[in-house]
PDB file of C-alpha atoms in Angstrom:
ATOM      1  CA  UNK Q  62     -30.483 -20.191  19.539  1.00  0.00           C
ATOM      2  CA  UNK Q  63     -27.717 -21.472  16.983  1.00  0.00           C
ATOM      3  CA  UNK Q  64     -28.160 -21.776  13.060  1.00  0.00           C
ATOM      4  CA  UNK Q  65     -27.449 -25.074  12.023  1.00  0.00           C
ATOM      5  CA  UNK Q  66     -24.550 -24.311   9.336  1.00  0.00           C
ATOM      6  CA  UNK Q  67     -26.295 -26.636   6.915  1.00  0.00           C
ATOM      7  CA  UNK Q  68     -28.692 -24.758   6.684  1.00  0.00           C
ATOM      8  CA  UNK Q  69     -26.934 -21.874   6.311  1.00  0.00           C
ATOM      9  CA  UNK Q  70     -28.509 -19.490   3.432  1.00  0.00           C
ATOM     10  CA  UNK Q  71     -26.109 -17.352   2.045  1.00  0.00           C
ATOM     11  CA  UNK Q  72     -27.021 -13.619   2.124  1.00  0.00           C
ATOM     12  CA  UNK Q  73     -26.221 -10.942  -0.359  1.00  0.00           C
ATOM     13  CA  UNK Q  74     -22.874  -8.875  -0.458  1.00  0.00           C
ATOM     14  CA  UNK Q  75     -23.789  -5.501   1.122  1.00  0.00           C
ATOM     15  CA  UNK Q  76     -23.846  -3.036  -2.410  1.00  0.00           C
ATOM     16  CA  UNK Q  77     -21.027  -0.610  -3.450  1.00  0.00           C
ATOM     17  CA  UNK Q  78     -20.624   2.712  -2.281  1.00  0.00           C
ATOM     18  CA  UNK Q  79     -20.603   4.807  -5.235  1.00  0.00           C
ATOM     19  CA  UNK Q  80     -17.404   7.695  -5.353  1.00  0.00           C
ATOM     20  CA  UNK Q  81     -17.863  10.856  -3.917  1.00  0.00           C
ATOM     21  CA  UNK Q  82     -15.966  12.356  -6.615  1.00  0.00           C
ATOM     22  CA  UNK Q  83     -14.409  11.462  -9.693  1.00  0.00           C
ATOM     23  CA  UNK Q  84     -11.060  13.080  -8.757  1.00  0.00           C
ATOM     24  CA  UNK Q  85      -8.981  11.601 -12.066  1.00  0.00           C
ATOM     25  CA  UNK Q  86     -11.382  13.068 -14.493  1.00  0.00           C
ATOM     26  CA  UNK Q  87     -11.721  16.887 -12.706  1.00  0.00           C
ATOM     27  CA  UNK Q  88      -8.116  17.466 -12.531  1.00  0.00           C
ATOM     28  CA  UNK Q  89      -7.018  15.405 -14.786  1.00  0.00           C
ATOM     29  CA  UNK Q  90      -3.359  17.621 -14.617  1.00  0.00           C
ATOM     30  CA  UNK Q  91      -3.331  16.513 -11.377  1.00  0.00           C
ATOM     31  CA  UNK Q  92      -3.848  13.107 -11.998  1.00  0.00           C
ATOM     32  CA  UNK Q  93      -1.085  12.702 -14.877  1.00  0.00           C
ATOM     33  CA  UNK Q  94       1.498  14.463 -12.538  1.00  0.00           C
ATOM     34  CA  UNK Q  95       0.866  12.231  -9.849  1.00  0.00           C
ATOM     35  CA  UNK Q  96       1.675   9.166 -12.214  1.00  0.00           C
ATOM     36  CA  UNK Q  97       4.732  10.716 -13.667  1.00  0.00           C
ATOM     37  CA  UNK Q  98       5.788  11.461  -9.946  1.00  0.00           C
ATOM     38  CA  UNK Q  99       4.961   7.490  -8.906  1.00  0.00           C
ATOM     39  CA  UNK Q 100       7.036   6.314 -12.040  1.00  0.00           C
ATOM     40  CA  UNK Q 101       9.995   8.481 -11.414  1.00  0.00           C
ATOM     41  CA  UNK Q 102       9.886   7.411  -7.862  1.00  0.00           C
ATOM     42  CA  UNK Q 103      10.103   3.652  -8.463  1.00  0.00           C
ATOM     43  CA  UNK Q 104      12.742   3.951 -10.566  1.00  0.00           C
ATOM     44  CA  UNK Q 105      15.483   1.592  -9.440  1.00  0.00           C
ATOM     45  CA  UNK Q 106      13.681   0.134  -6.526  1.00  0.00           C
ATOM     46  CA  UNK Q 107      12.825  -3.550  -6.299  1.00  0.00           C
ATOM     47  CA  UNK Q 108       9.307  -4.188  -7.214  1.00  0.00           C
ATOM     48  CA  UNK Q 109       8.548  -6.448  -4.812  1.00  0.00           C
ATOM     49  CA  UNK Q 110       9.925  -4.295  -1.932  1.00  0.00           C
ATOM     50  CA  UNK Q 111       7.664  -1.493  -3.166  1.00  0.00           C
ATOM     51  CA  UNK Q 112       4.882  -3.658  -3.287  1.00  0.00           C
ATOM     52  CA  UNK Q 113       4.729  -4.214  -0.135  1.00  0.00           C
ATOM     53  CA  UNK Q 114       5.321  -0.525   0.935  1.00  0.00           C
ATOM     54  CA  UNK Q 115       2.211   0.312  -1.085  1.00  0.00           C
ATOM     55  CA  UNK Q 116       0.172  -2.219   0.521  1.00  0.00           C
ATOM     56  CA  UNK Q 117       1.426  -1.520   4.266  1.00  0.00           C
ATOM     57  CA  UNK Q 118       0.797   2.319   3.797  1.00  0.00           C
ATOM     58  CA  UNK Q 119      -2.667   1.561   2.087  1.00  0.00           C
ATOM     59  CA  UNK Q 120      -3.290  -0.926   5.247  1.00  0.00           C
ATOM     60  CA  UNK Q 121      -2.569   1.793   7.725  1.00  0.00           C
ATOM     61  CA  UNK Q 122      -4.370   4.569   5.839  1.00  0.00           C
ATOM     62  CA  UNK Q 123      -7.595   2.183   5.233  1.00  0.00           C
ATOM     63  CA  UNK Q 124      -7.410   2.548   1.003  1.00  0.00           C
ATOM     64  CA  UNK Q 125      -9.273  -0.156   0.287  1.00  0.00           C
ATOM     65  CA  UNK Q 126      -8.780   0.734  -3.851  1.00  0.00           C
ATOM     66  CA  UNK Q 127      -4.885   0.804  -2.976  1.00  0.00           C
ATOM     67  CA  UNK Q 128      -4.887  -2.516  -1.423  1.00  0.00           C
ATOM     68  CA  UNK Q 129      -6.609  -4.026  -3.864  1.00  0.00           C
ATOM     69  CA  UNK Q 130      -4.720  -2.901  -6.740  1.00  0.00           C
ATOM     70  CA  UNK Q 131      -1.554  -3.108  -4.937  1.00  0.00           C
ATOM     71  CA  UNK Q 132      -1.893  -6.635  -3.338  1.00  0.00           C
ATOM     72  CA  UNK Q 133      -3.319  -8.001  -6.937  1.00  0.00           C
ATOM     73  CA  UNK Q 134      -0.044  -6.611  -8.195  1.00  0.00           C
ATOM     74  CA  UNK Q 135       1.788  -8.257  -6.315  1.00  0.00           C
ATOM     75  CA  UNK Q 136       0.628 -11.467  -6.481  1.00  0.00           C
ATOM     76  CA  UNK Q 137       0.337 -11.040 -10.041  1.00  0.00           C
ATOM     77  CA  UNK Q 138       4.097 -10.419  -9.773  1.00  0.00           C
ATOM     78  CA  UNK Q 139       4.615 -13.665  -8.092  1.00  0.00           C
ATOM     79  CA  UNK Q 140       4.603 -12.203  -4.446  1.00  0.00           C
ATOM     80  CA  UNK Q 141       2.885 -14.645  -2.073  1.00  0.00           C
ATOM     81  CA  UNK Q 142      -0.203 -14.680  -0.641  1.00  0.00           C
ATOM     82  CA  UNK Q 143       1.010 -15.569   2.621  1.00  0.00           C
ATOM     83  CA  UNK Q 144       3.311 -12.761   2.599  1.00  0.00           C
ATOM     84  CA  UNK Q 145       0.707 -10.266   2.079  1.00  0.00           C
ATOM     85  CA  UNK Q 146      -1.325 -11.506   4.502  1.00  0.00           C
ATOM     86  CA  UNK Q 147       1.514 -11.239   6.847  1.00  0.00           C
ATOM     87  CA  UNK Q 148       2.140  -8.118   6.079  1.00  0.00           C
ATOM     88  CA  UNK Q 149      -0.506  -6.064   8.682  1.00  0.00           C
ATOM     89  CA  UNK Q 150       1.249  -8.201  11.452  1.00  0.00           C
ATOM     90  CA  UNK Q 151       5.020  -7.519  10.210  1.00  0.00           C
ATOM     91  CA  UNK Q 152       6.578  -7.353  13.638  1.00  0.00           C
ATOM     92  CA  UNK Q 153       5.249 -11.077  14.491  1.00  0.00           C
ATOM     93  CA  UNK Q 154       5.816 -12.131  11.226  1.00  0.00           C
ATOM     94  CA  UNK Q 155       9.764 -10.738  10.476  1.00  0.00           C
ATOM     95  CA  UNK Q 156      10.694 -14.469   9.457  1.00  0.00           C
ATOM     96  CA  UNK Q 157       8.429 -13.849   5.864  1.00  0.00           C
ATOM     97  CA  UNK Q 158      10.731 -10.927   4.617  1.00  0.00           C
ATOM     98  CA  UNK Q 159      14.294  -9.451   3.943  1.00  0.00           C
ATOM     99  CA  UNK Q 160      15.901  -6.978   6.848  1.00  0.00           C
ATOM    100  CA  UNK Q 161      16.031  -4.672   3.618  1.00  0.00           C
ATOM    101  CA  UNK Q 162      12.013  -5.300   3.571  1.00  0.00           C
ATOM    102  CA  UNK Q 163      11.734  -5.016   7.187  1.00  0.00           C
ATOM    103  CA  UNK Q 164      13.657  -2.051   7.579  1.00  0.00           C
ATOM    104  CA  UNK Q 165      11.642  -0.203   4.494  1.00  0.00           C
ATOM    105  CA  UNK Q 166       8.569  -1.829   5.976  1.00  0.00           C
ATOM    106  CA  UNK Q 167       9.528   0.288   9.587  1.00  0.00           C
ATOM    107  CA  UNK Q 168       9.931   3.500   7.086  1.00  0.00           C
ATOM    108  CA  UNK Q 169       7.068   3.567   5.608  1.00  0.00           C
ATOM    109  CA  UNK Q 170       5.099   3.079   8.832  1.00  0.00           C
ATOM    110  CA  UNK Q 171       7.593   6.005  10.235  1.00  0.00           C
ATOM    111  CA  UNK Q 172       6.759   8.370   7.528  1.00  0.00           C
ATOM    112  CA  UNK Q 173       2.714   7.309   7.207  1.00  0.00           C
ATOM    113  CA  UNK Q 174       1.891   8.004  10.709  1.00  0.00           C
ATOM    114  CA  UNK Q 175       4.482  10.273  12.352  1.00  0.00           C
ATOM    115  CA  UNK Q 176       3.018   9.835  15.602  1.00  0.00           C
ATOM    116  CA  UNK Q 177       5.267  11.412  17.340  1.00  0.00           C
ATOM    117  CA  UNK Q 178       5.384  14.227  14.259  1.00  0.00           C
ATOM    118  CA  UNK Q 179       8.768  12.982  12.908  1.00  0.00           C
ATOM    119  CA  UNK Q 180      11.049   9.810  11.685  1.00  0.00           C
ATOM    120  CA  UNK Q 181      12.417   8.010  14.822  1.00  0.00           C
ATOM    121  CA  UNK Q 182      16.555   8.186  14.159  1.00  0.00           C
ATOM    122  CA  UNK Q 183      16.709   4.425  15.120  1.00  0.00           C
ATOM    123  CA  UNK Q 184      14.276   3.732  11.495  1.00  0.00           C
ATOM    124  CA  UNK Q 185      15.964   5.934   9.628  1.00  0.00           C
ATOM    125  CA  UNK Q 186      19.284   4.810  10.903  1.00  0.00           C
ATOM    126  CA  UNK Q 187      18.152   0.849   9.773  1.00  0.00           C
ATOM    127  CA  UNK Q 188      17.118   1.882   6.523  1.00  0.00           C
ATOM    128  CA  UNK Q 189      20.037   4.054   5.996  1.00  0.00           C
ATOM    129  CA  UNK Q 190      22.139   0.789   6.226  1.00  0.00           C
ATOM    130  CA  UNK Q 191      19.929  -1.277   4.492  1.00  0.00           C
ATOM    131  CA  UNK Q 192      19.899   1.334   1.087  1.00  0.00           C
ATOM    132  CA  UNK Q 193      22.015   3.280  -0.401  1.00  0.00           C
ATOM    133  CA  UNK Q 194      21.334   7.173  -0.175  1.00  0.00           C
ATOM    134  CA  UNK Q 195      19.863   7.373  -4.080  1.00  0.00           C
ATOM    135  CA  UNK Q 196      17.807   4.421  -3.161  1.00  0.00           C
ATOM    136  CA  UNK Q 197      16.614   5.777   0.273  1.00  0.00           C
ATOM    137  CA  UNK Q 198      16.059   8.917  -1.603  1.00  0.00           C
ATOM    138  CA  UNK Q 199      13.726   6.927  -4.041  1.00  0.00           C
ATOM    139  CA  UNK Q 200      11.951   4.846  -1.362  1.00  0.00           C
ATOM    140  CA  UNK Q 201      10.937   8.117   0.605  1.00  0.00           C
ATOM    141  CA  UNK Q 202      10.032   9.328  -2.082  1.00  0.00           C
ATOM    142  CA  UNK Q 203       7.810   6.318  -3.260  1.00  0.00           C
ATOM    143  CA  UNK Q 204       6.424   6.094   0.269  1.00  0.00           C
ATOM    144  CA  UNK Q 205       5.202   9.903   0.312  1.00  0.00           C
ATOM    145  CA  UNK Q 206       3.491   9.111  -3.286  1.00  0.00           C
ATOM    146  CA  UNK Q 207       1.404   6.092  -2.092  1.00  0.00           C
ATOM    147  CA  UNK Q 208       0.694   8.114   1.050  1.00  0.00           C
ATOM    148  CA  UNK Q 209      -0.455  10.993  -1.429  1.00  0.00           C
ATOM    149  CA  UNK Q 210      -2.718   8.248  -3.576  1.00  0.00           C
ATOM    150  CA  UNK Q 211      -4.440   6.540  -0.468  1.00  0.00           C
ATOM    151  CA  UNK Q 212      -5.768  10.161   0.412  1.00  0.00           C
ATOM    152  CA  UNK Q 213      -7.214  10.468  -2.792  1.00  0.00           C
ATOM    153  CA  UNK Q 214      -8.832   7.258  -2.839  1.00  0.00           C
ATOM    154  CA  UNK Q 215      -9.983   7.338   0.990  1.00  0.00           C
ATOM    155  CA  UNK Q 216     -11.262  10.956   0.631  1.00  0.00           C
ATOM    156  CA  UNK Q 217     -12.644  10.393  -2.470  1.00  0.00           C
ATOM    157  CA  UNK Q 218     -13.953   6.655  -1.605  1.00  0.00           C
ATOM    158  CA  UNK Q 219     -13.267   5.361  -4.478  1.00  0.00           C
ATOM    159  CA  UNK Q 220     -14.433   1.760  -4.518  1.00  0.00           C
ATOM    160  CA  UNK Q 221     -12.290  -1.385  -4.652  1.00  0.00           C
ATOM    161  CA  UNK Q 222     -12.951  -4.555  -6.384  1.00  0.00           C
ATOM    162  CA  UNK Q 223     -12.488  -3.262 -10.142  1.00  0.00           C
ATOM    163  CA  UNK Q 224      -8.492  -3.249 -10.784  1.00  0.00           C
ATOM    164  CA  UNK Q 225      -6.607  -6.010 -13.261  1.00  0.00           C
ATOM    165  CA  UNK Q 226      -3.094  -6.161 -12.739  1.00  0.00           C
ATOM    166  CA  UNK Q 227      -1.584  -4.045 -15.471  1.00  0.00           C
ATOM    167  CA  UNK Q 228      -4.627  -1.854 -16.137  1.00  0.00           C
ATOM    168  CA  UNK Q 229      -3.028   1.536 -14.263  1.00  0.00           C
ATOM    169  CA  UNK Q 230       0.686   1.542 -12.510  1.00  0.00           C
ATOM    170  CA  UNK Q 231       0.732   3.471  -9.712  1.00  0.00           C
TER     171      UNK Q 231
END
């Protein structure tokens, strides 16, 4: 039997997992170091770039808080929409983005999954020529610190949906 789609009734959103723990507020020495690490990491690196870093490692570690803060970011930076949506299917999609973007985008999917428990030479090697070594210095850096957040936020299931651009940088 088929619904007709007129008749459609719209149903309720399913409701909010509430946060296992309220990480931030515990250790909040934790917390503070972990934003002074994320800021000193970003320094000198193209916003946009790290934008989508953030958002690719959040997409492959499932942080659903990450990716919302850090796709609402970047739009709210002027990133596109179609770019971000893009971004999950990179390798289809290398027309949307930079070789500098592509080859950080390979890096931080290197250094998020280490499936084979280390950084293939051949990504290194690409972003090696795309940055210079104080900037791939900084990106690795930036990469391990979103990987660091998104276990916070998955282990912690902290609950998307509430971030305004501006409110927290991280």
């Amino acid at each position: 039997m088929t619904t007709n789609p007129q008749h459609h009734t719209p149903t309720e959103n399913a409701p909010e997992h509430p946060a296992r723990l309220q990480w931030a507020q515990l250790v909040p020495d934790v917390y503070k170091a972990m934003v002074r690490l994320d800021a000193t990491s970003r320094q000198g690196l193209d916003p946009t770039l790290l934008e989508l870093v953030k958002i690719r490692a959040s997409q492959l570690n499932h942080c659903a808080l990450c990716l919302d803060m850090h796709s609402k970011d970047a739009l709210a930076a002027g990133e596109s929409v179609e770019r971000i949506i893009q971004l999950d299917a990179w390798e289809e999609s290398q027309h949307f983005y930079t070789e500098k973007e592509i080859a950080a985008i390979q890096l931080t999917e290197a250094v998020t999954v280490l499936t084979d428990g280390f950084v293939p030479d051949e990504v290194y090697a690409k972003a090696a020529k795309q940055f210079e070594e104080a900037e791939l210095a900084r990106l690795i850096a930036a990469i391990t610190v979103i990987n660091a957040w998104n276990r916070f936020g998955v282990t912690c299931r902290m609950a998307p949906g509430h971030y305004t651009p501006g409110d927290i940088k991280h």
